[in-house]
Coordinates of C-alpha atoms in Angstrom, one line a residue:
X123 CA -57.2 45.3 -46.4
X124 CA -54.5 43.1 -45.4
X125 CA -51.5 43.9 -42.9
X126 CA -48.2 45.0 -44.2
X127 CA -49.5 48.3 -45.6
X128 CA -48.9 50.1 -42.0
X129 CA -46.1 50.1 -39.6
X130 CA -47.3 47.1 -36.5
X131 CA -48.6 49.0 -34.0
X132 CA -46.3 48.3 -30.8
X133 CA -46.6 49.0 -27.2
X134 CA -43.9 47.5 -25.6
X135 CA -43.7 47.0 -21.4
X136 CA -40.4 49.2 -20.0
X137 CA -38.5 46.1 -17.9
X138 CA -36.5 47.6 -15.1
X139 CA -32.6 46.4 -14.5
X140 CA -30.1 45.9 -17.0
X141 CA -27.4 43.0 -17.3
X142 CA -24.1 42.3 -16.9
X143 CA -21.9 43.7 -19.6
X144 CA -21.2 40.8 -22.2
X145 CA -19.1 40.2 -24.7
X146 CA -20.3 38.8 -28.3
X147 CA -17.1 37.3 -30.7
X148 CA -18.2 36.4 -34.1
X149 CA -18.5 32.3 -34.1
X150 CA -18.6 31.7 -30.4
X151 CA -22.3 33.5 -29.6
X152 CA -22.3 35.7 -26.7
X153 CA -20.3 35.0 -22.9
X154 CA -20.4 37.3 -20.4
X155 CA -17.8 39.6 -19.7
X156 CA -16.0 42.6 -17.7
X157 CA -16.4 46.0 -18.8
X158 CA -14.4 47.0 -21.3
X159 CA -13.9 47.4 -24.8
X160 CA -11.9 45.2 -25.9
X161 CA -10.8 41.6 -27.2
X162 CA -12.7 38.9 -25.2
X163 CA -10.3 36.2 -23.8
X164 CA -10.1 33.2 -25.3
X165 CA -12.8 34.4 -28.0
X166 CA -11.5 33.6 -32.0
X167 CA -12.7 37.0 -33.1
X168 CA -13.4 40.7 -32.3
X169 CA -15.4 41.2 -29.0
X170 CA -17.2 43.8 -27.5
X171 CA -18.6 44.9 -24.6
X172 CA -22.2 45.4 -24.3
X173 CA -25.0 46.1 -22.6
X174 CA -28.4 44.1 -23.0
X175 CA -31.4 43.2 -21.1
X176 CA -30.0 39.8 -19.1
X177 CA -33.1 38.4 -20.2
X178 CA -32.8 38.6 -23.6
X179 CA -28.7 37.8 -22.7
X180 CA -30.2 34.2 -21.2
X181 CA -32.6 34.0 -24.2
X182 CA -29.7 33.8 -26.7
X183 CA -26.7 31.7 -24.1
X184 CA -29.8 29.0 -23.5
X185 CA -29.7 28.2 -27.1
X186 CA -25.9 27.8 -27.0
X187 CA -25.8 24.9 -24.1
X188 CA -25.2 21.8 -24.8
X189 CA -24.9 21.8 -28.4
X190 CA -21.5 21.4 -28.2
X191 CA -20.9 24.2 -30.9
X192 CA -23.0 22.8 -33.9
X193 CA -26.6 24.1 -34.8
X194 CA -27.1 20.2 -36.1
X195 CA -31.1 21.0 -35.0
X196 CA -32.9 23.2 -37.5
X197 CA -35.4 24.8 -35.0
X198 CA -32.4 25.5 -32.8
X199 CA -30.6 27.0 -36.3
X200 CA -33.7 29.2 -36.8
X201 CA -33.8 30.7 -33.8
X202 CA -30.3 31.2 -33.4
X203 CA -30.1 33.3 -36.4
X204 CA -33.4 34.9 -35.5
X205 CA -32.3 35.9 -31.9
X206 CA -29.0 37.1 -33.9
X207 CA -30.4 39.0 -36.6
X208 CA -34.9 40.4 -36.2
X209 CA -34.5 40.0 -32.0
X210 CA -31.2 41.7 -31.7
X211 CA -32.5 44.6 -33.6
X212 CA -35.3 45.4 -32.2
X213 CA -33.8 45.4 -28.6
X214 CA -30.6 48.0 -30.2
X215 CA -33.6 50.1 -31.0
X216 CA -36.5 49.5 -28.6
X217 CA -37.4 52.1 -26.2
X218 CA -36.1 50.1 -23.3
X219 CA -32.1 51.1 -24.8
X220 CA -33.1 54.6 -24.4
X221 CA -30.8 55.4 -22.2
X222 CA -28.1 53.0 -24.0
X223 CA -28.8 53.8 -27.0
X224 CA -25.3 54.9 -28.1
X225 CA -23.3 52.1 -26.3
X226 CA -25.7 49.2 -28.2
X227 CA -26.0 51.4 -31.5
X228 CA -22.5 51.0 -31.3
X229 CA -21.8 47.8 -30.2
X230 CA -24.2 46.3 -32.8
X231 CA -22.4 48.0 -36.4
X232 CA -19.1 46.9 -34.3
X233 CA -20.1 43.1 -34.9
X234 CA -23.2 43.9 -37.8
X235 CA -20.8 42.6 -40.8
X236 CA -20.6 39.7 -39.1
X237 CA -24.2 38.6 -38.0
X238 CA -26.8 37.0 -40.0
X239 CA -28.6 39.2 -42.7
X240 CA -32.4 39.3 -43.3
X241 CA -31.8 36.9 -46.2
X242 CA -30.8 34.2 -44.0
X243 CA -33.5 34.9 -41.7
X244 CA -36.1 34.0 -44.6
X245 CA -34.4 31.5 -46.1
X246 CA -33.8 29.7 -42.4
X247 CA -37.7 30.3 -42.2
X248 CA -38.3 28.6 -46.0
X249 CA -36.0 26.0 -44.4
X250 CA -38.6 24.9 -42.2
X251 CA -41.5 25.3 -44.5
X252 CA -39.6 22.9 -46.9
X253 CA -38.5 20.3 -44.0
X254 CA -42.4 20.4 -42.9
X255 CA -43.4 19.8 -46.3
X256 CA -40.6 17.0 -47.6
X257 CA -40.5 14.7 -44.3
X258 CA -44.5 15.5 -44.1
X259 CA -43.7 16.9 -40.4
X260 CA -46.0 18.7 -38.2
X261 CA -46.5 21.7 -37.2
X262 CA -47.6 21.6 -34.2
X263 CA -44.6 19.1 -33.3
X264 CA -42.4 21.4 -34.5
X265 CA -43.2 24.1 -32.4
X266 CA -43.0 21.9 -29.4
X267 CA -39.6 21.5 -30.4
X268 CA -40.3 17.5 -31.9
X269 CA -40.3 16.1 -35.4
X270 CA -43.9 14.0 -35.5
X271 CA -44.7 13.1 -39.0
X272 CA -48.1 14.3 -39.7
X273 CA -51.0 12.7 -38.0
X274 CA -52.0 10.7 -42.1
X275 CA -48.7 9.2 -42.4
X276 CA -47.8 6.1 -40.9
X277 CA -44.2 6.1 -40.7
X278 CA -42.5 6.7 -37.3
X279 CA -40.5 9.5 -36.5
X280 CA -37.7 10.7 -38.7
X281 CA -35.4 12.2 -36.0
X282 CA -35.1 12.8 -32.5
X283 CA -33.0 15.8 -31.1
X284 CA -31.5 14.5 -27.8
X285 CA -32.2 18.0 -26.6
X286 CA -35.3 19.9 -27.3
X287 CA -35.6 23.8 -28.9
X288 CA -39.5 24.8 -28.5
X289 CA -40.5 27.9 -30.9
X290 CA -41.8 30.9 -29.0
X291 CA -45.2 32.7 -30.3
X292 CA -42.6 35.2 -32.2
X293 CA -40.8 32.4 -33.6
X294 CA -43.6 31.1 -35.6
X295 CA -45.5 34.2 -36.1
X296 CA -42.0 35.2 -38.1
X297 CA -41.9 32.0 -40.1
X298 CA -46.1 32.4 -40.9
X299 CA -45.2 36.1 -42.0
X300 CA -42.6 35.1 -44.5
X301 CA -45.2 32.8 -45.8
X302 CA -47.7 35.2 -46.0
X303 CA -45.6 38.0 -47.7
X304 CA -44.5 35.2 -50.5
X305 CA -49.0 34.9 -50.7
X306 CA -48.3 31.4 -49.8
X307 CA -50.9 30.6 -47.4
X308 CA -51.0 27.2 -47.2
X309 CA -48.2 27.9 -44.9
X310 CA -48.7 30.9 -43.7
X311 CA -52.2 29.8 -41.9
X312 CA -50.6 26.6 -40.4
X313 CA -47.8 28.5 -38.8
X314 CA -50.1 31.4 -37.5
X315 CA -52.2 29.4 -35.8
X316 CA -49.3 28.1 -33.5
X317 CA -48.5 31.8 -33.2
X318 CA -52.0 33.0 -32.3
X319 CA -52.8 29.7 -29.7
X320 CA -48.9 30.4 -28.2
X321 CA -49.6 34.4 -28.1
X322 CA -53.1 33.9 -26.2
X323 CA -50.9 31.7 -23.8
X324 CA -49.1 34.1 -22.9
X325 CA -51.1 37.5 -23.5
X326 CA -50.0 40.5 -21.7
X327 CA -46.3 39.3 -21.6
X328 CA -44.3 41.6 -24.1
X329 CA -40.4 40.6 -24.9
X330 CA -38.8 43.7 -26.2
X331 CA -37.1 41.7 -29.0
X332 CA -40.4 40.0 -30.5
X333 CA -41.4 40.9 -33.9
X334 CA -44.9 40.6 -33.6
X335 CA -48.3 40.6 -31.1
X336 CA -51.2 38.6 -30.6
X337 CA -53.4 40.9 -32.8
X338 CA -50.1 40.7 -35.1
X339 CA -51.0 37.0 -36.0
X340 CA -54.7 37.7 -35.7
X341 CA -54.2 40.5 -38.2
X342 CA -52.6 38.1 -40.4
X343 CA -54.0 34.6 -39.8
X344 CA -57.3 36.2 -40.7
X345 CA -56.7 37.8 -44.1
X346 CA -54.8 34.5 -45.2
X347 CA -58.3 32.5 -44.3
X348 CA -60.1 35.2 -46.7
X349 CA -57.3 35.1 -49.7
X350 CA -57.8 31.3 -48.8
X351 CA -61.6 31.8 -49.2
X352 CA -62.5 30.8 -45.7
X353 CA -64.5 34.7 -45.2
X354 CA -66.2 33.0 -42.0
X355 CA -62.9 32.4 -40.2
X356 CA -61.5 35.6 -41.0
X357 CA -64.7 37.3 -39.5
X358 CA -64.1 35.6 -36.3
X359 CA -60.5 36.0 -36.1
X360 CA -61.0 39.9 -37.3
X361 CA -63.7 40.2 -33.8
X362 CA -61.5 38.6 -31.8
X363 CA -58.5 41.3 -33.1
X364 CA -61.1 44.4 -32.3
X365 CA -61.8 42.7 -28.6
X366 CA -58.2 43.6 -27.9
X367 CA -58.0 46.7 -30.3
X368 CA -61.0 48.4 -31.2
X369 CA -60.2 51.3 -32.2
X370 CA -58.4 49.9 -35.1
X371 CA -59.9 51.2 -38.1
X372 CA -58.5 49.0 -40.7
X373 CA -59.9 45.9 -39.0
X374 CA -63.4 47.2 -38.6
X375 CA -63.6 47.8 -42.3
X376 CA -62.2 44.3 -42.8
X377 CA -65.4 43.4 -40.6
X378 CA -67.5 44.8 -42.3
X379 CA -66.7 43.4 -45.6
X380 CA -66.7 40.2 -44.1
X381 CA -70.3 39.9 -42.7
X382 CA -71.5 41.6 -46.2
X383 CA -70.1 38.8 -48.4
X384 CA -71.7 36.2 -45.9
X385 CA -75.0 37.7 -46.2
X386 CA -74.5 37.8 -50.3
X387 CA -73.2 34.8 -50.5
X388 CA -74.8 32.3 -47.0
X389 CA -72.8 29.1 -48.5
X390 CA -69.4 30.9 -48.0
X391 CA -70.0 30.3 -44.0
X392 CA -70.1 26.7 -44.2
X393 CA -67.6 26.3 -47.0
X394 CA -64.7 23.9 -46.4
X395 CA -61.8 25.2 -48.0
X396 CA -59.2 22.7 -49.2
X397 CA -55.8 24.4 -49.2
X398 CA -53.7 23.1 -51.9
X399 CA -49.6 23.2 -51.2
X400 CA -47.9 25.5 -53.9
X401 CA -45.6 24.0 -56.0
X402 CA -43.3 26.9 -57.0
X403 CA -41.2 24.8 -58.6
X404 CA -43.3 23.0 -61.0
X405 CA -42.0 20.1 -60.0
X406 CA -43.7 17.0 -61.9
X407 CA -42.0 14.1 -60.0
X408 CA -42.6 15.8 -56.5
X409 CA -44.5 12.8 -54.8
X410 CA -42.2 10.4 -55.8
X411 CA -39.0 12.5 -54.6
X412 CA -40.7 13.1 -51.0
X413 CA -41.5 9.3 -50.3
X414 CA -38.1 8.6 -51.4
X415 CA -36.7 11.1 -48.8
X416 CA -38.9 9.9 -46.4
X417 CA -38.6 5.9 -46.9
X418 CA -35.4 5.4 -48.8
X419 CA -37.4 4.0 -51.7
X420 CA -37.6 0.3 -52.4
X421 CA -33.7 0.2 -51.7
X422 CA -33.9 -2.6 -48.8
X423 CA -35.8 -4.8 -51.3
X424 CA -32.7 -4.5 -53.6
X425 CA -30.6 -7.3 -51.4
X426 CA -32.7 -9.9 -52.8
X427 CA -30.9 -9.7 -55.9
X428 CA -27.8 -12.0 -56.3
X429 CA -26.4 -9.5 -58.9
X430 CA -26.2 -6.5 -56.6
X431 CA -23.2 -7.7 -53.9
X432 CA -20.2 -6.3 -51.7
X433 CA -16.8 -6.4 -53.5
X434 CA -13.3 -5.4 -53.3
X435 CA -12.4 -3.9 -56.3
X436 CA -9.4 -3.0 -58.4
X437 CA -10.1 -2.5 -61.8
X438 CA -7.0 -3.5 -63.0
X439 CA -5.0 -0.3 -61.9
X440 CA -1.9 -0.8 -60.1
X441 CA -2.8 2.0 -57.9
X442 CA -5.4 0.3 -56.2
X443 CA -3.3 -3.7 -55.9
X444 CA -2.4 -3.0 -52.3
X445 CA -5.5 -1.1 -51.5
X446 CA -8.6 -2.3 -53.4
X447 CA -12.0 -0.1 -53.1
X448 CA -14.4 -1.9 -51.4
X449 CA -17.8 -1.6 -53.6
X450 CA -21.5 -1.9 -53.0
X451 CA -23.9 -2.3 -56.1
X452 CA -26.6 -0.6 -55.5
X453 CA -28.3 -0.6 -59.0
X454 CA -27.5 -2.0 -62.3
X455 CA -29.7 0.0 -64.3
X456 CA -28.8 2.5 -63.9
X457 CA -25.7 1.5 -62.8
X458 CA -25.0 3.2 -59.1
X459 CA -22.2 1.7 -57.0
X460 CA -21.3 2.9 -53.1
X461 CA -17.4 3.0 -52.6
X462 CA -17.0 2.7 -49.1
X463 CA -14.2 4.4 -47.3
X464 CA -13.0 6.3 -50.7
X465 CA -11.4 9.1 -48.3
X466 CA -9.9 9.2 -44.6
X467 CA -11.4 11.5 -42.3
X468 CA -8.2 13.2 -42.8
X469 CA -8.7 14.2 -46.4
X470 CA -12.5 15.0 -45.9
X471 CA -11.7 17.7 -43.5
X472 CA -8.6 19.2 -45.5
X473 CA -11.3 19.3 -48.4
X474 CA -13.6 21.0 -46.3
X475 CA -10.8 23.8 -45.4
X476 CA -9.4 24.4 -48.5
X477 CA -13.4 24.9 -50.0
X478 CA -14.7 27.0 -47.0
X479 CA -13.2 30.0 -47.6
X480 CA -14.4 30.2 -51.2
X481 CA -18.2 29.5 -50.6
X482 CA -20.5 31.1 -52.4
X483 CA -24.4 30.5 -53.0
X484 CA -24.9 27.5 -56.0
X485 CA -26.2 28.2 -59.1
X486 CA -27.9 26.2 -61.8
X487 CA -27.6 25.9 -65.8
X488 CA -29.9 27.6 -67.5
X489 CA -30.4 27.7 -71.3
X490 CA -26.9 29.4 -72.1
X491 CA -26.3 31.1 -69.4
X492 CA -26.3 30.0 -65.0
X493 CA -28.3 31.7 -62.3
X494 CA -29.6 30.6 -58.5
X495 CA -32.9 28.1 -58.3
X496 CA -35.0 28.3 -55.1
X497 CA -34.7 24.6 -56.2
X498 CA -31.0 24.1 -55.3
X499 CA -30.2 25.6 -51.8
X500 CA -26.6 24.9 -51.0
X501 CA -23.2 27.3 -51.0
X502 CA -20.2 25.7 -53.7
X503 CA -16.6 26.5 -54.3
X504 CA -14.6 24.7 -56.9
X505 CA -11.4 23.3 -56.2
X506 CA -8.5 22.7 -58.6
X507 CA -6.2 20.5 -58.6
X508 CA -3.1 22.6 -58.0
X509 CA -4.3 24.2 -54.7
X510 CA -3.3 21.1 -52.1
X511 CA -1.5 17.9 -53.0
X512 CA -4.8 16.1 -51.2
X513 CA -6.8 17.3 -54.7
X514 CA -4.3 15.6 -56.6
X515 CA -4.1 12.6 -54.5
X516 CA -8.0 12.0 -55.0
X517 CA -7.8 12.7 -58.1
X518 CA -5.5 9.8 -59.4
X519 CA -7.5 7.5 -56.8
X520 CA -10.7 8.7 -59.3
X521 CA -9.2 8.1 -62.5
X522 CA -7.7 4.6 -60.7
X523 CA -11.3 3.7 -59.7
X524 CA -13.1 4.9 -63.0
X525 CA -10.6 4.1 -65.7
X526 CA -11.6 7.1 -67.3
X527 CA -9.6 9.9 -68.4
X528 CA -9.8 13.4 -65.6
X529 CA -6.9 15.4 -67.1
X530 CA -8.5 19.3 -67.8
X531 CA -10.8 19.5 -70.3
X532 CA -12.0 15.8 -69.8
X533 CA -13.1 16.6 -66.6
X534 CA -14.3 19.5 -64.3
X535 CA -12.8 20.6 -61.2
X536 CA -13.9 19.0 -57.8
X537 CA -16.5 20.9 -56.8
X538 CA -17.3 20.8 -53.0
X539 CA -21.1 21.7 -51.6
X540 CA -22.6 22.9 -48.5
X541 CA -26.2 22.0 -47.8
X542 CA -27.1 23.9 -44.7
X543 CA -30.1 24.2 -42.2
X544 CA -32.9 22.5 -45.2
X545 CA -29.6 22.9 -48.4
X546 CA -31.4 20.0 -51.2
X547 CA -30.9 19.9 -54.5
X548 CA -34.6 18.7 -56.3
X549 CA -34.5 16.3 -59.1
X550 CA -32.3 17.3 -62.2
X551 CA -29.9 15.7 -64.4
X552 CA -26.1 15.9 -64.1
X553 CA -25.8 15.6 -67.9
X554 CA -27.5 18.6 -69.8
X555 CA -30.1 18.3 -71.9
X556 CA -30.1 21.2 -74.3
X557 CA -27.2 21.4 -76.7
X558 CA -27.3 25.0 -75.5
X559 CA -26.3 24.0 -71.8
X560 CA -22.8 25.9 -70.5
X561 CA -21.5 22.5 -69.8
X562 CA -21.1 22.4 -74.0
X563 CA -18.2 25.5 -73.3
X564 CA -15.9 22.8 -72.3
X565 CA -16.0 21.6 -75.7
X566 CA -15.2 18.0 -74.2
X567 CA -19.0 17.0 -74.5
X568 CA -21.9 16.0 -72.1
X569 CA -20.9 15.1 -68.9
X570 CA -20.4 11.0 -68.9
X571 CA -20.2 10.3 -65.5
X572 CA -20.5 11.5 -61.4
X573 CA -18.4 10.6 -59.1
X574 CA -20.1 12.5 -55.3
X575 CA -18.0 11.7 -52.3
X576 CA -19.7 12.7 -49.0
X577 CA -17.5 14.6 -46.5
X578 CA -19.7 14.4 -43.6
X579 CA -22.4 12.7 -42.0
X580 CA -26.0 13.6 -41.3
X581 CA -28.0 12.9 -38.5
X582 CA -31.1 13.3 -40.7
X583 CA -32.3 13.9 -43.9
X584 CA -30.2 14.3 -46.9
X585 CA -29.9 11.3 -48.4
X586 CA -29.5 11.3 -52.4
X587 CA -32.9 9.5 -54.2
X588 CA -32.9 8.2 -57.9
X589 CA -36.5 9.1 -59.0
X590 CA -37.3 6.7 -61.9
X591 CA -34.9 4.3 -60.3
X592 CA -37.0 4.0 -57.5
X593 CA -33.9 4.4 -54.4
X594 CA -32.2 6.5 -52.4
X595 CA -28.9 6.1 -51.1
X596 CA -28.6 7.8 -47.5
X597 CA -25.6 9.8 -46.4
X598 CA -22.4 7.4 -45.7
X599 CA -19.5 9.5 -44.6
X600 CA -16.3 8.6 -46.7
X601 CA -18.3 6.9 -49.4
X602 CA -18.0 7.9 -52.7
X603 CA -21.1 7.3 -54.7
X604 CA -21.0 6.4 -59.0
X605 CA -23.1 6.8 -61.9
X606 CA -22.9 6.7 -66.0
X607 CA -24.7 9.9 -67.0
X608 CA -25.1 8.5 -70.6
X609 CA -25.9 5.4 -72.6
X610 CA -22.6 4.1 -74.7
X611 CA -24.5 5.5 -77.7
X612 CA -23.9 8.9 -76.2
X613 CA -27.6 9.7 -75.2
X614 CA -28.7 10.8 -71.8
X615 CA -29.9 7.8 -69.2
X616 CA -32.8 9.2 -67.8
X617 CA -32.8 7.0 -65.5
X618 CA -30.1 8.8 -63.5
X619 CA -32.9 11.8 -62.6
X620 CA -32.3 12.3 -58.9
X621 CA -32.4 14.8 -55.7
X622 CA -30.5 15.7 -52.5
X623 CA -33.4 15.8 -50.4
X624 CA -33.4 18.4 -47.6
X625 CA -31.0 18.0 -44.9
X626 CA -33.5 17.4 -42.0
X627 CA -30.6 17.4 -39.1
X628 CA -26.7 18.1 -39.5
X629 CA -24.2 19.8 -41.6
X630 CA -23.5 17.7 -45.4
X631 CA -20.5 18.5 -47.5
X632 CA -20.5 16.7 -51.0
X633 CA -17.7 16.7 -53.5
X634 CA -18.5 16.0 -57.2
X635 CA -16.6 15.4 -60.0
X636 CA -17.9 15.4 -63.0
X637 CA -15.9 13.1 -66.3
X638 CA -17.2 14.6 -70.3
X639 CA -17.5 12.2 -72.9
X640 CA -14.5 13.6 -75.0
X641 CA -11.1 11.7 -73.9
X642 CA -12.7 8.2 -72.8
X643 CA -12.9 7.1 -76.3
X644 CA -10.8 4.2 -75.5
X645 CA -11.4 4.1 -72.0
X646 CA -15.4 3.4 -72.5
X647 CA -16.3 2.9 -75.9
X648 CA -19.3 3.3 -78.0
X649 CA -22.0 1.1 -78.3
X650 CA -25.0 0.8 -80.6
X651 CA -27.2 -0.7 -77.8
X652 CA -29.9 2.5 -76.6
X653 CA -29.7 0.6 -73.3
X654 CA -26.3 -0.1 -72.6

């Protein structure tokens, strides 16, 4: 019997003394206040005041110094949502808010609509499971609060926080449980045994707001070595959960069971189980995407070609005489150019603004019809062009840069996307494939062309890899990067097969706009040639 079919047994210590009343204002974490209800001064949104444990009060203010307002850090991300969603909970409703119980109850629904919902809690926990996997990251390392690459790799490290966020026992006991409860246990073992060596550490210690125990993770680090096939380890983890508990019914069973299929089956005690990674995805080209995330590809080996240079660049448009583009040829087939400094800072801010407001989660085509992908994490609004004269202004500097024709239907609305704490995008096509694609409701044809202009910069992570191409372009803030979707014969270049690989560190806005075939007839004509 595994765990999850009872209510976790919890015993938790009574603390004495209370702390100060504070104040939490949606955006700007938690600051200490002065006793009443109220609007907290100098805070950008509702505040209230409220009484917590000044322990748990430090836990959640130490996450908030020094960061200067961004949760760039994905450990420091996770927990912050964490603190602010599981941990905040269970101190409302521990028995240690007994005698509050009314002035937190209330307190928390004050600020609830605004605070981070189970939903992000899992998908900030996936987050980590994806970085670990992608950039081949330990850990172990991570728990410490550092990104090592694991020990078989040979590459050095990918990023280094100038300020550490170490995971507690909870922390990765929550992020091996929502492995476990997706049966994914290549995960769900690695991150429990952080839990249970961090838990033994500190055994006897109980924080009111922690999710789970030390015979928690023993509970569930030993049935994911059984559903693993490892019935050895899961015997000497389920012992080590009666030493501390045993009157636990469920786990003597579980013992029991244990030491019979050794005795019927003796080889299962020295079996080495290999656990295999899941790919939910079915992703074919997943190897290849992950070394290009991790390495950049063979780009740097691209400079020894004379034909790939720096330019400045008019294409014969009067728009850009005074103020060429300045162009970098990363690849002529398929043909990728880098157009450095396409927008101010200026412009990629007021883009940012005007999409904010109107995120919503991504979704993906489908057959006929579009729906979310646990391949594409990222939030996307869709800009037109009457909504700030900035839209227009890029747009003409587009159609000046492409030669191509952007008027409505020829092309899409700019679409502007959010990759958050691990937001990627794993390899697909721009141009559909299927004649029954929603693109086709345009009725302006395939999509011919991408031009994605990054709004931000990165400080890890999230660069943009070609697959068959064999590169990976790496966040430039400004830039605006091209591609041809299709050959001049109107087929699709599968060449042009490529990711956003997971944002390690840092917060990456994108705008894409997408250019159909219909409209360009003159503008880029047809050509017999399948590889033109």
């Amino acid at each position: 019997e595994g765990p999850g079919c009872r209510e976790l047994d919890r015993v938790p210590v009574v603390e004495q003394g209370w702390g100060a009343p504070a104040w939490i204002a949606p955006g700007c974490g938690l600051v200490i206040g002065q006793g009443v209800l109220g609007v907290a001064e100098g805070s950008p949104g509702l505040g209230i005041a409220l009484l917590m444990p000044s322990r748990f009060y430090n836990k959640v203010q130490d996450l908030h110094q020094g960061t200067g307002g961004s949760a760039a850090n994905p450990l420091l991300a996770y927990t912050l949502i964490k603190r602010l969603q599981s941990d905040w909970l269970n101190v409302v409703h521990s028995l240690e808010a007994s005698e509050n119980t009314q002035a937190l109850k209330y307190g928390y629904t004050q600020v609830e609509k605004d605070l981070p919902e189970f939903e992000d809690l899992e998908g900030a926990a996936r987050a980590l499971m994806r970085l670990q996997d992608v950039y081949a990251l330990s850990v172990k390392g991570l728990a410490k609060g550092v990104f090592q690459r694991a020990s078989s790799t040979h590459l050095p490290d990918i990023y280094s926080p100038g300020q550490l966020f170490p995971l507690s026992a909870d922390d990765c006991f929550l992020v091996g449980k929502v492995a476990y409860d997706m049966a994914d246990y290549y995960h769900s073992i690695a991150w429990l045994e952080e839990a249970v060596g961090l838990f033994r550490v500190s055994y006897g210690e109980w924080n009111t707001e922690d999710e789970g125990s030390l015979e928690d993770a023993l509970d569930h680090l030993a049935f994911s070595y059984f559903k693993a096939g490892n019935v050895s380890h899961a015997l000497s983890l389920s012992r080590e959960f009666l030493h501390y508990d045993p009157s636990n019914k469920r786990i003597a069973r579980n013992v029991l069971k244990y030491e019979r299929l050794l005795v019927e089956s003796p080889e299962r005690a020295k079996a080495e189980v290999g656990l295999q990674r899941p790919n939910v995805t079915h992703l074919q080209t997943r190897d290849l995407y992950e070394e290009l995330c991790q390495t950049l590809g063979s780009q740097p080996t691209q400079y020894q070609i004379p034909a790939l240079h720096c330019s400045y660049e008019t294409n014969d448009s009067p728009y850009l005489i005074l103020q060429p583009v300045k162009r970098e040829l990363i690849r002529l087939q398929p043909y990728v150019a880098l157009y450095h400094d396409f927008v101010s800072d200026l412009e990629a801010e007021k883009i940012k603004g005007l999409a904010a407001p109107w995120l919503q989660r991504s979704v993906v085509a489908s057959e006929e019809k579009q729906q979310k992908a646990e391949y594409r994490i990222s939030k996307s609004a869709w800009l037109k062009d009457t909504v700030d004269p900035v839209i227009v202004s890029l747009d003409q500097r587009i159609a000046a840069l492409t030669g191509l024709n952007i008027r409505p239907p020829y092309a899409e609305h700019l679409q502007v996307v959010n990759y958050g704490i691990g937001g990627h995008y794993e390899p697909h096509f721009d141009h559909a494939t299927s004649r029954k694609s929603p693109l086709y409701r345009m009725k302006s044809g395939n999509r011919l062309a991408t031009v994605m202009i990054y709004l931000s910069s990165v400080d890890a992570g999230g660069s943009t890899a070609f697959i068959y191409a064999n590169l990976s372009v790496p966040v430039v803030k400004n830039a605006a990067l091209f591609w041809w979707n299709l050959h001049r014969n109107g087929a699709g270049n599968g060449d042009t097969l490529h990711a956003g690989c997971p944002v390690l560190a840092g917060d990456k806005w994108v705008a894409n706009k997408w250019i159909h075939e219909h409209g360009q007839e003159f503008r880029r004509r047809c050509g017999p040639d399948p590889d033109d």
